[in-house]
CSV table of C-alpha atoms and ligand atoms in Angstrom, one decimal:
chain,number,residue,atom,x,y,z
P,676,MET,CA,-26.2,11.1,15.4
P,677,ALA,CA,-25.1,8.6,12.8
P,678,TYR,CA,-21.5,9.5,12.2
P,679,VAL,CA,-19.3,12.6,12.4
P,680,VAL,CA,-16.0,13.4,10.6
P,681,VAL,CA,-14.1,16.3,12.1
P,682,PRO,CA,-11.4,17.2,9.6
P,683,GLU,CA,-7.9,17.9,11.0
P,684,LEU,CA,-9.0,17.9,14.7
P,685,PHE,CA,-5.4,17.3,15.6
P,686,THR,CA,-2.6,19.4,14.2
P,687,ALA,CA,0.2,18.2,11.9
P,688,THR,CA,2.6,18.4,14.9
P,689,GLU,CA,0.3,16.4,17.1
P,690,VAL,CA,-0.1,13.8,14.5
P,691,GLU,CA,3.6,13.5,13.9
P,692,ARG,CA,4.2,13.0,17.6
P,693,LEU,CA,1.4,10.3,17.7
P,694,ARG,CA,3.0,8.5,14.7
P,695,THR,CA,6.3,8.4,16.5
P,696,VAL,CA,4.6,7.1,19.7
P,697,VAL,CA,2.7,4.3,17.9
P,698,GLU,CA,5.8,3.1,16.0
P,699,GLN,CA,7.7,3.1,19.3
P,700,VAL,CA,4.9,1.0,20.9
P,701,HIS,CA,4.9,-1.3,17.9
P,702,ALA,CA,8.6,-1.9,18.1
P,703,GLU,CA,8.5,-2.6,21.8
P,704,VAL,CA,5.6,-5.0,21.6
P,705,VAL,CA,7.0,-6.9,18.6
P,706,ALA,CA,10.4,-7.2,20.3
P,707,ALA,CA,8.7,-8.6,23.4
P,708,ALA,CA,6.8,-11.1,21.3
P,709,GLU,CA,9.9,-12.2,19.5
P,710,SER,CA,11.9,-12.6,22.7
P,711,GLY,CA,9.6,-15.2,24.2
P,712,GLU,CA,6.7,-16.0,26.4
P,713,THR,CA,3.4,-15.1,24.9
P,714,ASP,CA,0.0,-16.6,25.0
P,715,VAL,CA,-1.2,-17.5,21.5
P,716,THR,CA,-4.8,-18.0,20.5
P,717,VAL,CA,-6.0,-18.9,17.0
P,718,TRP,CA,-9.5,-17.7,16.2
P,719,PRO,CA,-12.0,-19.8,14.3
P,720,ASP,CA,-11.2,-17.7,11.1
P,721,GLY,CA,-7.5,-18.6,11.4
P,722,HIS,CA,-6.4,-15.2,12.6
P,723,ARG,CA,-3.5,-15.4,15.1
P,724,LEU,CA,-3.7,-13.4,18.3
P,725,GLU,CA,-0.8,-13.2,20.7
P,726,LYS,CA,-0.9,-11.7,24.2
P,727,VAL,CA,2.2,-9.8,25.3
P,728,ARG,CA,2.8,-7.0,27.7
P,729,GLY,CA,-0.9,-6.6,28.5
P,730,THR,CA,-1.9,-6.1,24.9
P,731,THR,CA,-3.0,-8.5,22.2
P,732,ILE,CA,-1.2,-8.5,18.9
P,733,HIS,CA,-3.6,-9.4,16.0
P,734,TRP,CA,-1.2,-10.5,13.2
P,735,GLU,CA,-2.1,-9.9,9.6
P,736,PRO,CA,-3.5,-13.2,8.3
P,737,GLY,CA,-2.0,-15.2,5.4
P,738,LEU,CA,1.4,-13.5,5.1
P,739,THR,CA,4.7,-15.3,4.8
P,740,GLY,CA,6.4,-12.6,6.8
P,741,LYS,CA,4.8,-11.0,9.9
P,742,ALA,CA,2.9,-7.7,10.1
P,743,VAL,CA,0.8,-6.4,12.9
P,744,ARG,CA,-2.8,-5.8,12.1
P,745,SER,CA,-3.8,-4.3,15.5
P,746,LEU,CA,-2.9,-4.0,19.1
P,747,SER,CA,-5.6,-3.9,21.8
P,748,PRO,CA,-5.8,-2.6,24.5
P,749,VAL,CA,-3.1,-0.1,23.7
P,750,SER,CA,-3.4,3.1,25.7
P,751,GLN,CA,-1.6,1.8,28.8
P,752,LEU,CA,1.5,1.3,26.7
P,753,HIS,CA,2.4,5.0,26.4
P,754,PRO,CA,1.5,8.2,28.4
P,755,ALA,CA,0.6,10.1,25.2
P,756,LEU,CA,-2.0,7.4,24.4
P,757,GLU,CA,-3.4,7.6,28.0
P,758,GLU,CA,-3.8,11.3,27.6
P,759,LEU,CA,-6.1,11.0,24.7
P,760,TRP,CA,-8.8,9.5,27.1
P,761,ASP,CA,-9.1,13.0,28.7
P,762,GLU,CA,-8.7,15.0,25.5
P,763,PRO,CA,-11.7,17.4,25.3
P,764,ARG,CA,-11.7,17.4,21.5
P,765,LEU,CA,-12.7,13.7,21.8
P,766,THR,CA,-14.6,13.5,25.1
P,767,GLY,CA,-16.9,16.5,24.2
P,768,PRO,CA,-18.4,15.1,21.0
P,769,MET,CA,-18.3,11.5,22.3
P,770,SER,CA,-20.3,12.5,25.3
P,771,SER,CA,-22.9,14.0,22.9
P,772,LEU,CA,-22.8,10.9,20.8
P,773,ILE,CA,-23.4,8.5,23.7
P,774,GLY,CA,-25.7,10.9,25.7
P,775,ALA,CA,-23.6,10.7,28.9
P,776,PRO,CA,-20.2,11.8,30.2
P,777,ALA,CA,-17.8,9.7,28.2
P,778,GLY,CA,-15.6,7.1,30.0
P,779,ARG,CA,-13.2,4.5,28.8
P,780,PHE,CA,-14.1,1.2,27.2
P,781,VAL,CA,-11.0,0.2,25.2
P,782,ALA,CA,-8.4,1.8,22.9
P,783,LYS,CA,-7.0,-0.1,19.9
P,784,LEU,CA,-4.3,0.7,17.4
P,785,ASN,CA,-4.8,-0.4,13.8
P,786,PHE,CA,-1.9,-0.6,11.3
P,787,LYS,CA,-2.9,-1.0,7.8
P,788,ARG,CA,0.6,-1.4,6.4
P,789,ALA,CA,1.4,-0.4,2.9
P,790,GLY,CA,0.7,-3.3,0.5
P,791,VAL,CA,-0.2,-5.9,3.3
P,792,GLY,CA,-2.9,-4.3,5.4
P,793,SER,CA,-5.9,-6.5,4.9
P,794,GLU,CA,-9.6,-6.0,4.6
P,795,PHE,CA,-12.1,-5.6,7.4
P,796,ALA,CA,-15.3,-7.3,6.2
P,797,TRP,CA,-18.7,-5.7,6.7
P,798,HIS,CA,-19.4,-5.7,10.5
P,799,GLN,CA,-20.9,-3.9,13.4
P,800,ASP,CA,-18.6,-3.5,16.4
P,801,PHE,CA,-21.7,-4.2,18.5
P,802,PRO,CA,-21.8,-8.1,18.6
P,803,TYR,CA,-18.2,-8.2,19.8
P,804,TRP,CA,-18.9,-5.7,22.5
P,805,TYR,CA,-22.2,-7.5,23.4
P,806,CYS,CA,-20.2,-10.7,24.0
P,807,CYS,CA,-18.2,-8.8,26.6
P,808,ALA,CA,-20.6,-6.2,28.1
P,809,GLY,CA,-24.1,-7.5,27.3
P,810,PRO,CA,-26.8,-4.9,26.7
P,811,ALA,CA,-24.4,-2.1,27.9
P,812,ALA,CA,-22.8,-2.5,24.5
P,813,TYR,CA,-25.6,-0.4,23.0
P,814,ASP,CA,-24.0,2.6,24.6
P,815,ILE,CA,-20.4,2.1,23.2
P,816,ALA,CA,-19.1,4.3,20.4
P,817,THR,CA,-15.8,4.8,18.7
P,818,ALA,CA,-13.6,7.8,17.8
P,819,ILE,CA,-11.0,7.0,15.2
P,820,VAL,CA,-8.0,9.3,15.1
P,821,LEU,CA,-6.5,9.1,11.6
P,822,LEU,CA,-2.7,9.2,11.7
P,823,ASP,CA,-2.3,9.2,7.9
P,824,ASP,CA,-4.4,10.6,5.0
P,825,ASN,CA,-7.2,8.1,4.3
P,826,THR,CA,-7.9,7.4,0.7
P,827,VAL,CA,-9.8,4.8,-1.3
P,828,ALA,CA,-6.3,3.4,-2.3
P,829,ASN,CA,-5.2,2.8,1.3
P,830,GLY,CA,-8.5,1.3,2.5
P,831,ALA,CA,-10.4,4.2,4.0
P,832,MET,CA,-13.3,3.3,6.2
P,833,THR,CA,-16.6,2.7,4.4
P,834,LEU,CA,-19.8,3.2,6.3
P,835,ILE,CA,-23.6,2.6,5.8
P,836,PRO,CA,-25.0,5.9,7.2
P,837,GLY,CA,-28.3,5.3,8.9
P,838,SER,CA,-27.5,1.7,9.7
P,839,PRO,CA,-27.3,2.4,13.5
P,840,ALA,CA,-31.0,3.2,13.6
P,841,GLU,CA,-31.7,-0.3,12.1
P,842,GLY,CA,-30.2,-2.1,15.1
P,843,PRO,CA,-28.2,-5.3,15.1
P,844,VAL,CA,-28.0,-6.7,11.6
P,845,ARG,CA,-28.3,-10.3,10.6
P,846,ARG,CA,-24.9,-12.0,10.9
P,847,ASP,CA,-23.2,-14.1,8.3
P,848,PRO,CA,-24.0,-17.8,8.8
P,849,GLN,CA,-20.7,-18.7,6.9
P,850,ASP,CA,-18.5,-16.6,9.2
P,851,PRO,CA,-16.7,-18.9,11.7
P,852,THR,CA,-16.4,-16.1,14.3
P,853,GLY,CA,-20.1,-15.4,14.2
P,854,LEU,CA,-19.4,-11.7,14.3
P,855,LEU,CA,-19.6,-10.4,10.7
P,856,VAL,CA,-22.7,-9.0,9.1
P,857,ASP,CA,-24.3,-11.1,6.4
P,858,PRO,CA,-23.1,-9.2,3.2
P,859,ARG,CA,-26.5,-10.0,1.7
P,860,ALA,CA,-28.1,-7.9,4.4
P,861,VAL,CA,-26.0,-4.8,3.4
P,862,ASP,CA,-27.3,-2.4,0.7
P,863,ALA,CA,-23.8,-1.3,-0.6
P,864,SER,CA,-25.4,1.3,-2.8
P,865,ARG,CA,-25.9,3.4,0.5
P,866,ALA,CA,-22.1,3.1,1.3
P,867,VAL,CA,-20.0,6.2,1.9
P,868,VAL,CA,-16.2,6.0,1.8
P,869,VAL,CA,-14.7,8.4,4.4
P,870,GLU,CA,-11.6,10.0,2.7
P,871,ALA,CA,-10.0,12.5,5.1
P,872,PRO,CA,-6.6,14.0,5.9
P,873,ALA,CA,-4.4,12.9,8.7
P,874,GLY,CA,-5.4,14.3,12.0
P,875,SER,CA,-9.1,14.0,11.2
P,876,VAL,CA,-11.4,12.1,13.6
P,877,LEU,CA,-14.3,9.8,12.6
P,878,MET,CA,-16.9,9.0,15.3
P,879,PHE,CA,-19.7,6.5,15.1
P,880,PRO,CA,-21.8,4.2,17.3
P,881,GLY,CA,-21.2,0.5,17.7
P,882,LEU,CA,-24.2,-0.3,15.5
P,883,MET,CA,-22.7,1.4,12.5
P,884,VAL,CA,-22.2,-1.1,9.6
P,885,HIS,CA,-18.7,-0.6,8.2
P,886,ARG,CA,-15.9,-2.2,6.4
P,887,SER,CA,-12.5,-1.2,5.0
P,888,ALA,CA,-10.7,-2.4,1.9
P,889,PRO,CA,-7.1,-3.7,1.9
P,890,ASN,CA,-4.3,-1.2,1.7
P,891,ARG,CA,-3.0,-1.5,-1.9
P,892,SER,CA,-1.1,1.8,-1.7
P,893,ALA,CA,2.6,2.4,-1.0
P,894,SER,CA,2.1,4.1,2.3
P,895,ASP,CA,0.8,3.0,5.7
P,896,ARG,CA,-2.7,3.8,7.0
P,897,ARG,CA,-2.5,3.9,10.9
P,898,SER,CA,-5.4,4.7,13.2
P,899,LEU,CA,-6.1,5.0,16.9
P,900,LEU,CA,-9.5,3.8,17.9
P,901,TYR,CA,-10.9,5.0,21.2
P,902,CYS,CA,-14.1,3.3,22.3
P,903,PHE,CA,-16.0,5.3,24.8
P,904,GLN,CA,-19.0,4.4,27.0
P,905,PRO,CA,-20.9,6.1,29.8
P,906,ALA,CA,-18.4,6.8,32.6
P,907,GLY,CA,-18.3,4.5,35.5
P,908,ARG,CA,-19.0,1.2,33.7
P,909,PRO,CA,-16.5,-1.7,33.7
P,910,GLU,CA,-13.9,-1.4,31.0
P,911,PHE,CA,-13.2,-4.1,28.4
P,912,SER,CA,-10.2,-5.4,30.3
P,913,ALA,CA,-12.4,-6.2,33.3
P,914,LEU,CA,-14.9,-8.2,31.2
P,915,THR,CA,-14.9,-11.8,29.8
P,916,TYR,CA,-15.7,-12.6,26.1
P,917,ASP,CA,-18.7,-15.0,26.1
P,918,PRO,CA,-19.6,-16.1,22.5
P,919,GLU,CA,-22.7,-17.8,23.8
P,920,ARG,CA,-24.3,-14.3,24.1
P,921,LEU,CA,-24.4,-14.2,20.3
P,922,ALA,CA,-27.5,-16.4,20.5
P,923,ASP,CA,-29.4,-13.3,21.7
P,924,LEU,CA,-28.7,-11.5,18.5
P,925,PRO,CA,-30.0,-11.8,14.9
G,1146,AKG,O1,-9.2,0.3,10.6
G,1146,AKG,C1,-10.0,-0.2,9.8
G,1146,AKG,O2,-9.8,-0.1,8.6
G,1146,AKG,C2,-11.2,-0.9,10.3
G,1146,AKG,C3,-11.3,-1.0,11.7
G,1146,AKG,C4,-12.5,-1.7,12.2
G,1146,AKG,O3,-13.5,-1.8,11.6
G,1146,AKG,C5,-12.4,-2.3,13.5
G,1146,AKG,O4,-11.3,-2.3,14.1
G,1146,AKG,O5,-13.4,-2.8,14.0
């Protein structure tokens, strides 16, 4: 299975509740970061990551003000986010996608705020997971719950269908993180932009080549990303990121 979009898997009422929850989590985490002790890391690409309350805030790069790009891991910060791990509308299709009962790997929350939400360049999630989990990363897949309508204008996800069958793609020698796909290795004529209404869920394996454009629109584009793996394996939070593993990959 390359990718699946299930339109409006969650009802408008459920989506509204999740929007309230993610904004509450956002407010609590930002307040905690502003009130003091955090652990700041600057990645080789200049992006600033700040650990607080058991999550990592990835700040939007290059802004004069501050905006959160993502929080990870996030589900432990609210019971409604914990519940999604056991939601049959997610675990059923994700078990089919990974070929085993679906267990947790990590949940992330992406905010692509109106006007400031930045691009995600072409990448596969796989190299990042591989640095944490080694070859077990082949079995990790993501279900993205769209909390807002996704359109070209607000930076909807763009995928290369069929790319998972082609394995790990050559990475960009110019990318200081070593994680991004070499754009010259991407046939953009095969790209599909996934426009879908709020409440829809997009599911794909870690080898899917994807990107998303900046949010140039006047409204936010928020998403919850639940990364599943075969049940019983160590979760992301129990693993250590080892960039030297990238040497195993093209
Ligand atoms: O939310 C997006 O636009 C892109 C997310 C993504 O590719 C990621 O978090 O790896």
